[in-house]
mmCIF file of C-alpha atoms and ligand atoms in Angstrom:
data_model
loop_
_atom_site.group_PDB
_atom_site.id
_atom_site.type_symbol
_atom_site.label_atom_id
_atom_site.label_comp_id
_atom_site.label_asym_id
_atom_site.label_seq_id
_atom_site.Cartn_x
_atom_site.Cartn_y
_atom_site.Cartn_z
ATOM 1 C CA MET A 1 0.015 0.006 0.018
ATOM 2 C CA THR A 2 1.284 3.466 -0.851
ATOM 3 C CA HIS A 3 0.401 6.762 0.778
ATOM 4 C CA PRO A 4 -1.222 8.868 -1.941
ATOM 5 C CA ALA A 5 0.569 12.052 -0.936
ATOM 6 C CA LEU A 6 3.999 10.810 0.016
ATOM 7 C CA ASP A 7 4.452 7.804 -2.214
ATOM 8 C CA VAL A 8 6.140 5.987 0.664
ATOM 9 C CA PRO A 9 5.084 2.360 1.232
ATOM 10 C CA LEU A 10 3.087 1.992 4.423
ATOM 11 C CA THR A 11 2.507 -1.122 6.418
ATOM 12 C CA PHE A 12 1.042 0.392 9.610
ATOM 13 C CA PRO A 13 -2.737 0.226 9.993
ATOM 14 C CA PRO A 14 -4.060 2.644 7.328
ATOM 15 C CA ASP A 15 -6.232 4.364 9.922
ATOM 16 C CA ALA A 16 -3.425 5.315 12.332
ATOM 17 C CA PRO A 17 -3.365 9.124 12.284
ATOM 18 C CA LEU A 18 0.352 9.572 11.658
ATOM 19 C CA THR A 19 1.962 12.786 10.430
ATOM 20 C CA PHE A 20 5.640 12.597 9.505
ATOM 21 C CA SER A 21 7.963 15.605 9.645
ATOM 22 C CA PRO A 22 9.584 16.507 6.334
ATOM 23 C CA GLU A 23 12.934 15.163 7.629
ATOM 24 C CA VAL A 24 11.384 11.822 8.569
ATOM 25 C CA VAL A 25 9.565 11.542 5.225
ATOM 26 C CA GLU A 26 12.927 11.899 3.533
ATOM 27 C CA ALA A 27 14.636 9.408 5.854
ATOM 28 C CA ARG A 28 11.896 6.830 5.240
ATOM 29 C CA ALA A 29 12.246 7.283 1.465
ATOM 30 C CA SER A 30 16.043 7.025 1.447
ATOM 31 C CA GLY A 31 16.283 4.282 4.091
ATOM 32 C CA THR A 32 18.249 6.460 6.549
ATOM 33 C CA PRO A 33 18.074 5.042 10.089
ATOM 34 C CA ILE A 34 15.556 6.785 12.380
ATOM 35 C CA VAL A 35 15.631 7.104 16.164
ATOM 36 C CA ALA A 36 12.445 7.869 18.049
ATOM 37 C CA LEU A 37 12.407 10.301 21.007
ATOM 38 C CA GLU A 38 9.725 10.795 23.643
ATOM 39 C CA SER A 39 8.134 14.110 24.569
ATOM 40 C CA THR A 40 7.132 13.656 28.236
ATOM 41 C CA ILE A 41 10.744 14.296 29.195
ATOM 42 C CA ILE A 42 10.306 17.706 27.484
ATOM 43 C CA THR A 43 6.976 18.677 29.097
ATOM 44 C CA HIS A 44 7.094 16.907 32.432
ATOM 45 C CA GLY A 45 10.718 15.952 32.986
ATOM 46 C CA MET A 46 12.632 19.240 32.615
ATOM 47 C CA PRO A 47 11.851 22.930 33.097
ATOM 48 C CA TYR A 48 11.736 25.472 30.269
ATOM 49 C CA PRO A 49 14.078 26.590 28.645
ATOM 50 C CA GLN A 50 16.512 23.706 29.409
ATOM 51 C CA ASN A 51 13.938 21.240 28.041
ATOM 52 C CA LEU A 52 13.929 22.913 24.606
ATOM 53 C CA ASP A 53 17.746 23.322 24.539
ATOM 54 C CA THR A 54 18.106 19.645 25.442
ATOM 55 C CA ALA A 55 15.548 18.473 22.875
ATOM 56 C CA ARG A 56 17.478 20.343 20.160
ATOM 57 C CA LEU A 57 20.893 19.083 21.340
ATOM 58 C CA VAL A 58 19.645 15.471 21.450
ATOM 59 C CA GLU A 59 18.162 15.718 17.961
ATOM 60 C CA ASN A 60 21.472 17.084 16.671
ATOM 61 C CA ASP A 61 23.443 14.329 18.432
ATOM 62 C CA ILE A 62 21.387 11.849 16.451
ATOM 63 C CA ARG A 63 21.980 13.613 13.152
ATOM 64 C CA THR A 64 25.706 13.832 13.857
ATOM 65 C CA ALA A 65 25.753 10.071 14.509
ATOM 66 C CA GLY A 66 24.234 9.404 11.102
ATOM 67 C CA ALA A 67 20.564 8.903 11.880
ATOM 68 C CA ILE A 68 17.399 11.068 11.817
ATOM 69 C CA PRO A 69 15.532 12.009 15.032
ATOM 70 C CA ALA A 70 11.786 11.548 15.293
ATOM 71 C CA THR A 71 10.454 13.270 18.392
ATOM 72 C CA ILE A 72 6.956 11.936 18.933
ATOM 73 C CA ALA A 73 4.032 13.964 20.319
ATOM 74 C CA ILE A 74 0.248 14.383 19.897
ATOM 75 C CA MET A 75 -0.959 17.589 18.235
ATOM 76 C CA ASP A 76 -4.232 18.355 16.437
ATOM 77 C CA ARG A 77 -5.595 14.807 16.664
ATOM 78 C CA ARG A 78 -2.491 13.410 14.908
ATOM 79 C CA ILE A 79 0.439 11.408 16.149
ATOM 80 C CA HIS A 80 3.477 13.477 15.008
ATOM 81 C CA ILE A 81 6.450 11.345 14.086
ATOM 82 C CA GLY A 82 9.178 13.977 14.061
ATOM 83 C CA LEU A 83 8.565 17.631 14.981
ATOM 84 C CA THR A 84 9.655 20.724 13.170
ATOM 85 C CA ASP A 85 11.711 23.174 15.213
ATOM 86 C CA THR A 86 8.626 25.404 15.596
ATOM 87 C CA GLU A 87 6.531 22.466 16.855
ATOM 88 C CA LEU A 88 9.311 21.560 19.302
ATOM 89 C CA ALA A 89 9.348 25.097 20.672
ATOM 90 C CA VAL A 90 5.516 25.109 21.061
ATOM 91 C CA LEU A 91 5.581 21.823 22.894
ATOM 92 C CA ALA A 92 8.390 22.884 25.218
ATOM 93 C CA GLN A 93 6.466 26.000 26.321
ATOM 94 C CA ALA A 94 2.916 24.632 26.324
ATOM 95 C CA GLU A 95 1.092 24.476 29.640
ATOM 96 C CA ASP A 96 -1.226 21.783 30.912
ATOM 97 C CA VAL A 97 0.029 19.252 28.393
ATOM 98 C CA ALA A 98 -1.499 15.807 28.887
ATOM 99 C CA LYS A 99 0.967 13.089 29.902
ATOM 100 C CA VAL A 100 0.000 10.346 27.454
ATOM 101 C CA SER A 101 0.677 6.700 28.265
ATOM 102 C CA ARG A 102 -0.931 3.639 26.597
ATOM 103 C CA ALA A 103 -4.228 4.228 28.455
ATOM 104 C CA ASP A 104 -4.517 7.804 27.325
ATOM 105 C CA LEU A 105 -3.379 7.621 23.698
ATOM 106 C CA ALA A 106 -6.642 7.060 21.869
ATOM 107 C CA VAL A 107 -8.615 9.341 24.223
ATOM 108 C CA VAL A 108 -6.276 12.297 23.849
ATOM 109 C CA LEU A 109 -6.105 11.809 20.079
ATOM 110 C CA ALA A 110 -9.856 11.755 19.817
ATOM 111 C CA ALA A 111 -10.314 14.790 22.054
ATOM 112 C CA GLY A 112 -7.719 17.048 20.446
ATOM 113 C CA GLY A 113 -5.075 19.209 22.154
ATOM 114 C CA ILE A 114 -1.416 18.645 22.836
ATOM 115 C CA GLY A 115 -0.160 15.396 24.395
ATOM 116 C CA ALA A 116 3.331 14.347 25.415
ATOM 117 C CA THR A 117 4.072 10.662 25.040
ATOM 118 C CA THR A 118 5.703 8.615 27.808
ATOM 119 C CA VAL A 119 8.049 5.742 27.067
ATOM 120 C CA ALA A 120 5.061 3.356 26.744
ATOM 121 C CA ALA A 121 3.101 5.566 24.308
ATOM 122 C CA THR A 122 6.203 6.539 22.373
ATOM 123 C CA MET A 123 6.977 2.817 21.849
ATOM 124 C CA ILE A 124 3.468 2.244 20.442
ATOM 125 C CA CYS A 125 3.765 5.243 18.078
ATOM 126 C CA ALA A 126 7.307 4.262 16.999
ATOM 127 C CA ALA A 127 6.125 0.717 16.208
ATOM 128 C CA LEU A 128 3.221 2.128 14.154
ATOM 129 C CA ALA A 129 5.755 4.171 12.193
ATOM 130 C CA GLU A 130 8.086 1.156 11.825
ATOM 131 C CA ILE A 131 10.835 2.751 13.948
ATOM 132 C CA GLN A 132 12.745 0.130 15.910
ATOM 133 C CA VAL A 133 15.001 2.147 18.194
ATOM 134 C CA PHE A 134 14.047 4.767 20.733
ATOM 135 C CA ALA A 135 16.275 6.864 23.080
ATOM 136 C CA THR A 136 15.125 8.362 26.380
ATOM 137 C CA GLY A 137 16.491 9.292 29.791
ATOM 138 C CA GLY A 138 15.058 6.786 32.175
ATOM 139 C CA ILE A 139 12.107 4.509 31.978
ATOM 140 C CA GLY A 140 9.330 4.253 34.550
ATOM 141 C CA GLY A 141 9.216 1.246 36.876
ATOM 142 C CA VAL A 142 7.984 0.073 40.267
ATOM 143 C CA HIS A 143 7.807 3.045 42.648
ATOM 144 C CA LYS A 144 9.145 2.755 46.185
ATOM 145 C CA GLY A 145 6.209 1.498 48.254
ATOM 146 C CA GLY A 146 4.754 -0.129 45.109
ATOM 147 C CA GLU A 147 3.708 -3.150 47.174
ATOM 148 C CA GLU A 148 1.198 -0.775 48.862
ATOM 149 C CA THR A 149 0.307 1.599 46.047
ATOM 150 C CA PHE A 150 0.518 -0.774 43.079
ATOM 151 C CA ASP A 151 2.266 2.104 41.253
ATOM 152 C CA ILE A 152 4.003 0.240 38.449
ATOM 153 C CA SER A 153 4.703 2.152 35.257
ATOM 154 C CA ALA A 154 2.970 1.075 32.097
ATOM 155 C CA ASP A 155 6.445 1.322 30.490
ATOM 156 C CA LEU A 156 7.314 -2.143 31.823
ATOM 157 C CA ARG A 157 4.424 -4.009 30.251
ATOM 158 C CA GLU A 158 4.919 -2.081 27.011
ATOM 159 C CA LEU A 159 8.462 -3.379 26.791
ATOM 160 C CA SER A 160 7.028 -6.878 26.944
ATOM 161 C CA GLN A 161 4.623 -6.403 24.020
ATOM 162 C CA THR A 162 5.882 -3.762 21.566
ATOM 163 C CA PRO A 163 8.949 -4.511 19.394
ATOM 164 C CA VAL A 164 11.107 -1.448 20.066
ATOM 165 C CA THR A 165 14.611 -1.351 21.523
ATOM 166 C CA VAL A 166 14.622 1.378 24.210
ATOM 167 C CA VAL A 167 17.916 2.954 25.232
ATOM 168 C CA ALA A 168 17.824 4.467 28.746
ATOM 169 C CA ALA A 169 20.274 5.190 31.532
ATOM 170 C CA GLY A 170 18.504 2.610 33.719
ATOM 171 C CA PRO A 171 15.319 2.822 35.653
ATOM 172 C CA LYS A 172 15.187 6.214 37.403
ATOM 173 C CA ALA A 173 16.875 6.028 40.779
ATOM 174 C CA ILE A 174 13.700 7.328 42.434
ATOM 175 C CA LEU A 175 12.224 3.862 41.815
ATOM 176 C CA ASP A 176 12.546 0.540 43.614
ATOM 177 C CA LEU A 177 15.191 -0.979 41.353
ATOM 178 C CA PRO A 178 15.150 -4.589 42.597
ATOM 179 C CA LYS A 179 11.354 -4.773 42.238
ATOM 180 C CA THR A 180 11.558 -3.105 38.800
ATOM 181 C CA LEU A 181 14.039 -5.799 37.654
ATOM 182 C CA GLU A 182 11.816 -8.549 39.080
ATOM 183 C CA VAL A 183 8.832 -7.293 37.114
ATOM 184 C CA LEU A 184 10.851 -6.997 33.929
ATOM 185 C CA GLU A 185 12.045 -10.545 34.375
ATOM 186 C CA THR A 186 8.514 -11.817 34.952
ATOM 187 C CA LEU A 187 7.374 -10.026 31.809
ATOM 188 C CA GLY A 188 10.210 -11.552 29.793
ATOM 189 C CA VAL A 189 11.926 -8.266 28.961
ATOM 190 C CA PRO A 190 15.665 -8.476 28.190
ATOM 191 C CA VAL A 191 17.499 -5.899 30.323
ATOM 192 C CA ILE A 192 20.886 -5.474 28.631
ATOM 193 C CA THR A 193 23.553 -3.206 30.114
ATOM 194 C CA TYR A 194 25.942 -1.641 27.668
ATOM 195 C CA GLY A 195 29.631 -2.084 28.372
ATOM 196 C CA GLN A 196 29.558 -3.043 32.075
ATOM 197 C CA SER A 197 28.275 -5.779 34.345
ATOM 198 C CA ALA A 198 26.477 -3.589 36.920
ATOM 199 C CA LEU A 199 23.020 -2.158 36.264
ATOM 200 C CA PRO A 200 23.312 1.654 36.060
ATOM 201 C CA ALA A 201 20.912 3.794 38.081
ATOM 202 C CA PHE A 202 20.118 6.827 35.861
ATOM 203 C CA TRP A 203 22.160 9.646 37.508
ATOM 204 C CA SER A 204 24.767 7.149 38.793
ATOM 205 C CA ARG A 205 26.776 4.541 36.873
ATOM 206 C CA ASN A 206 26.327 1.763 39.424
ATOM 207 C CA SER A 207 23.085 0.703 41.132
ATOM 208 C CA GLY A 208 24.869 -1.984 43.184
ATOM 209 C CA LEU A 209 22.775 -4.581 41.335
ATOM 210 C CA PRO A 210 24.153 -6.947 38.709
ATOM 211 C CA ALA A 211 22.862 -6.359 35.149
ATOM 212 C CA PRO A 212 20.737 -9.308 33.996
ATOM 213 C CA LEU A 213 22.424 -9.212 30.524
ATOM 214 C CA ARG A 214 25.352 -7.361 28.962
ATOM 215 C CA ALA A 215 26.331 -6.269 25.475
ATOM 216 C CA ASP A 216 29.540 -4.530 24.414
ATOM 217 C CA SER A 217 28.614 -3.255 20.970
ATOM 218 C CA ALA A 218 25.741 -1.626 19.081
ATOM 219 C CA ALA A 219 25.938 -4.457 16.563
ATOM 220 C CA GLN A 220 25.339 -7.045 19.260
ATOM 221 C CA ILE A 221 22.265 -5.151 20.492
ATOM 222 C CA ALA A 222 20.883 -4.834 16.910
ATOM 223 C CA ALA A 223 21.469 -8.556 16.352
ATOM 224 C CA SER A 224 19.573 -9.479 19.563
ATOM 225 C CA HIS A 225 16.636 -7.313 18.449
ATOM 226 C CA GLN A 226 16.571 -8.975 15.012
ATOM 227 C CA MET A 227 16.856 -12.460 16.545
ATOM 228 C CA ARG A 228 13.840 -11.686 18.713
ATOM 229 C CA THR A 229 11.888 -10.860 15.578
ATOM 230 C CA ARG A 230 13.022 -14.080 13.896
ATOM 231 C CA LEU A 231 11.838 -16.064 16.912
ATOM 232 C CA GLY A 232 8.443 -14.404 16.748
ATOM 233 C CA LEU A 233 8.777 -13.196 20.339
ATOM 234 C CA PRO A 234 6.675 -10.133 21.031
ATOM 235 C CA GLY A 235 8.121 -7.150 22.853
ATOM 236 C CA GLY A 236 11.285 -5.141 22.810
ATOM 237 C CA GLN A 237 14.530 -4.798 24.704
ATOM 238 C CA LEU A 238 15.604 -2.389 27.449
ATOM 239 C CA ILE A 239 19.175 -1.207 26.986
ATOM 240 C CA THR A 240 20.654 0.351 30.121
ATOM 241 C CA ASN A 241 23.494 2.690 29.145
ATOM 242 C CA PRO A 242 25.584 4.079 32.039
ATOM 243 C CA ILE A 243 25.832 7.857 32.301
ATOM 244 C CA PRO A 244 29.387 9.032 31.309
ATOM 245 C CA ALA A 245 31.709 9.013 34.376
ATOM 246 C CA ASN A 246 32.348 12.769 34.275
ATOM 247 C CA ASP A 247 28.635 13.528 34.543
ATOM 248 C CA GLU A 248 27.496 11.110 37.201
ATOM 249 C CA ILE A 249 26.190 11.908 40.684
ATOM 250 C CA PRO A 250 27.226 9.211 43.141
ATOM 251 C CA ALA A 251 24.289 7.090 44.390
ATOM 252 C CA GLU A 252 25.310 7.839 48.062
ATOM 253 C CA THR A 253 24.868 11.572 47.480
ATOM 254 C CA LEU A 254 21.408 11.155 46.039
ATOM 255 C CA ALA A 255 19.992 8.462 48.373
ATOM 256 C CA PRO A 256 19.028 10.767 51.264
ATOM 257 C CA LEU A 257 17.591 13.365 48.887
ATOM 258 C CA ILE A 258 15.507 10.769 47.065
ATOM 259 C CA ALA A 259 14.236 9.546 50.458
ATOM 260 C CA GLN A 260 13.313 13.153 51.400
ATOM 261 C CA ALA A 261 11.532 13.796 48.092
ATOM 262 C CA GLN A 262 9.631 10.525 48.405
ATOM 263 C CA SER A 263 8.475 11.232 51.958
ATOM 264 C CA GLU A 264 7.288 14.700 50.851
ATOM 265 C CA ALA A 265 5.355 13.073 48.019
ATOM 266 C CA ASP A 266 3.764 10.662 50.483
ATOM 267 C CA ALA A 267 2.913 13.431 52.954
ATOM 268 C CA LYS A 268 1.283 15.473 50.191
ATOM 269 C CA GLY A 269 -0.671 12.502 48.893
ATOM 270 C CA ILE A 270 0.889 12.772 45.434
ATOM 271 C CA ALA A 271 -0.255 9.735 43.410
ATOM 272 C CA GLY A 272 -0.584 8.284 39.929
ATOM 273 C CA LYS A 273 0.889 10.176 36.988
ATOM 274 C CA ALA A 274 2.007 13.060 39.188
ATOM 275 C CA VAL A 275 4.544 11.065 41.216
ATOM 276 C CA THR A 276 7.392 10.929 38.650
ATOM 277 C CA PRO A 277 7.249 14.606 37.649
ATOM 278 C CA PHE A 278 7.041 15.658 41.358
ATOM 279 C CA LEU A 279 10.062 13.597 42.386
ATOM 280 C CA LEU A 280 12.119 14.813 39.446
ATOM 281 C CA GLN A 281 11.287 18.465 40.189
ATOM 282 C CA ARG A 282 12.077 18.101 43.933
ATOM 283 C CA LEU A 283 15.458 16.440 43.217
ATOM 284 C CA PHE A 284 16.253 19.276 40.816
ATOM 285 C CA GLU A 285 15.554 21.751 43.688
ATOM 286 C CA LEU A 286 17.362 19.702 46.360
ATOM 287 C CA THR A 287 20.496 19.356 44.251
ATOM 288 C CA ASP A 288 20.541 23.012 43.004
ATOM 289 C CA GLY A 289 20.023 21.778 39.475
ATOM 290 C CA ALA A 290 22.737 19.078 39.446
ATOM 291 C CA THR A 291 20.253 16.293 38.604
ATOM 292 C CA LEU A 292 19.146 18.278 35.535
ATOM 293 C CA VAL A 293 22.753 18.705 34.304
ATOM 294 C CA ALA A 294 23.284 14.966 34.712
ATOM 295 C CA ASN A 295 19.923 14.190 33.080
ATOM 296 C CA ILE A 296 20.882 16.187 29.994
ATOM 297 C CA ALA A 297 24.222 14.405 29.717
ATOM 298 C CA LEU A 298 22.740 10.975 30.008
ATOM 299 C CA VAL A 299 19.997 11.572 27.430
ATOM 300 C CA ARG A 300 22.568 12.793 24.934
ATOM 301 C CA ASN A 301 24.727 9.703 25.653
ATOM 302 C CA ASN A 302 21.640 7.508 25.056
ATOM 303 C CA ALA A 303 20.838 9.233 21.812
ATOM 304 C CA ARG A 304 24.332 8.540 20.466
ATOM 305 C CA LEU A 305 24.124 4.834 21.341
ATOM 306 C CA ALA A 306 20.579 4.592 19.909
ATOM 307 C CA ALA A 307 21.802 6.098 16.623
ATOM 308 C CA ALA A 308 24.624 3.558 16.447
ATOM 309 C CA ILE A 309 22.117 0.688 17.079
ATOM 310 C CA ALA A 310 19.734 2.037 14.409
ATOM 311 C CA ARG A 311 22.570 2.159 11.901
ATOM 312 C CA GLU A 312 23.407 -1.513 12.634
ATOM 313 C CA MET A 313 19.803 -2.490 11.974
HETATM 314 N N1 LIG B 1 12.930 9.985 31.741
HETATM 315 C C1 LIG B 1 13.351 11.188 32.170
HETATM 316 N N2 LIG B 1 12.351 12.062 32.549
HETATM 317 C C2 LIG B 1 11.021 11.775 32.456
HETATM 318 C C3 LIG B 1 10.620 10.491 31.969
HETATM 319 C C4 LIG B 1 11.621 9.654 31.668
HETATM 320 O O1 LIG B 1 14.531 11.479 32.245
HETATM 321 O O2 LIG B 1 10.214 12.629 32.712
HETATM 322 C C5 LIG B 1 9.151 10.124 31.837
HETATM 323 C C6 LIG B 1 9.056 9.063 30.728
HETATM 324 O O3 LIG B 1 8.123 9.544 29.755
HETATM 325 C C7 LIG B 1 8.510 7.847 31.385
HETATM 326 C C8 LIG B 1 7.660 8.473 32.463
HETATM 327 O O4 LIG B 1 7.786 7.012 30.522
HETATM 328 O O5 LIG B 1 8.508 9.539 32.945
HETATM 329 C C9 LIG B 1 7.288 7.487 33.538
HETATM 330 O O6 LIG B 1 6.173 7.951 34.199
HETATM 331 P P1 LIG B 1 5.295 6.935 35.138
HETATM 332 O O7 LIG B 1 6.207 6.552 36.253
HETATM 333 O O8 LIG B 1 4.126 7.799 35.637
HETATM 334 O O9 LIG B 1 4.870 5.817 34.246
HETATM 335 MN MN1 LIG B 2 3.071 5.485 37.883
#
């Protein structure tokens, strides 16, 4: 089937309301590797204007590494696969943007307005657009106290059912990492650490937990993804890429601040979708912005690895 306007072969469901940026249209036509990027990190993960600066830097890192970035967001009842610079600037400054996970995607698309996609929703949209690799900062997981609250990110189940390789710096250190690994194992999600044997913990290189799996090259990661397809196994892979040593914040420094932010969240009764943005914002304040600097460095590092993986595929 061919799109009447773009003359690009399409295999996604013909009714999926996808709009490709001009750059992504070109990449699809020429077979240039494409790396998907999420938008919740822009709207809910970082303050303006650092969010816009970071989004632009990350997109350029991907171009420099020989791939094309496709930042994914919901605008005007369409899933945008790739944003123009103007659209990126609108998104970064928009207020009251919906945080769109799997449960919200169809509802927000039908209602109209701007939506920022989480890891889970970005994976769905990337798969619809036939993009196999996606870079982010950190994925969601089992929150501390999850045995009481049942707060387990939809990102985990998405990894088990949607065939996209997600490059992250590990589950965010605000989460319960052992429980997050247990759930990923139950769901059959390969958690592959790049270049070391310890699981990284987002702002820090070492979580103190062993990585379930390890890979030392982008080619190896691409080959595992392709083997999964050949086996007919649903789902993707989680690649945990340690933050560069010069940019990390030691886990010991952060632990008491994470505990403080978490107890504030509990005292205020913060729940559901608001938990992750609240904790990230409080850590930003408690570290005088150091977590944001580290966050920017790790996303860029993930974008470079994702581009290398996309090129190998
Ligand atoms: N990584 C970041 N900052 C973020 C997020 C990830 O560095 O803000 C977002 C992602 O979109 C992820 C979401 O999917 O947080 C997880 O939210 P929750 O725990 O509510 O599922
Ligand atoms: Mn949650």
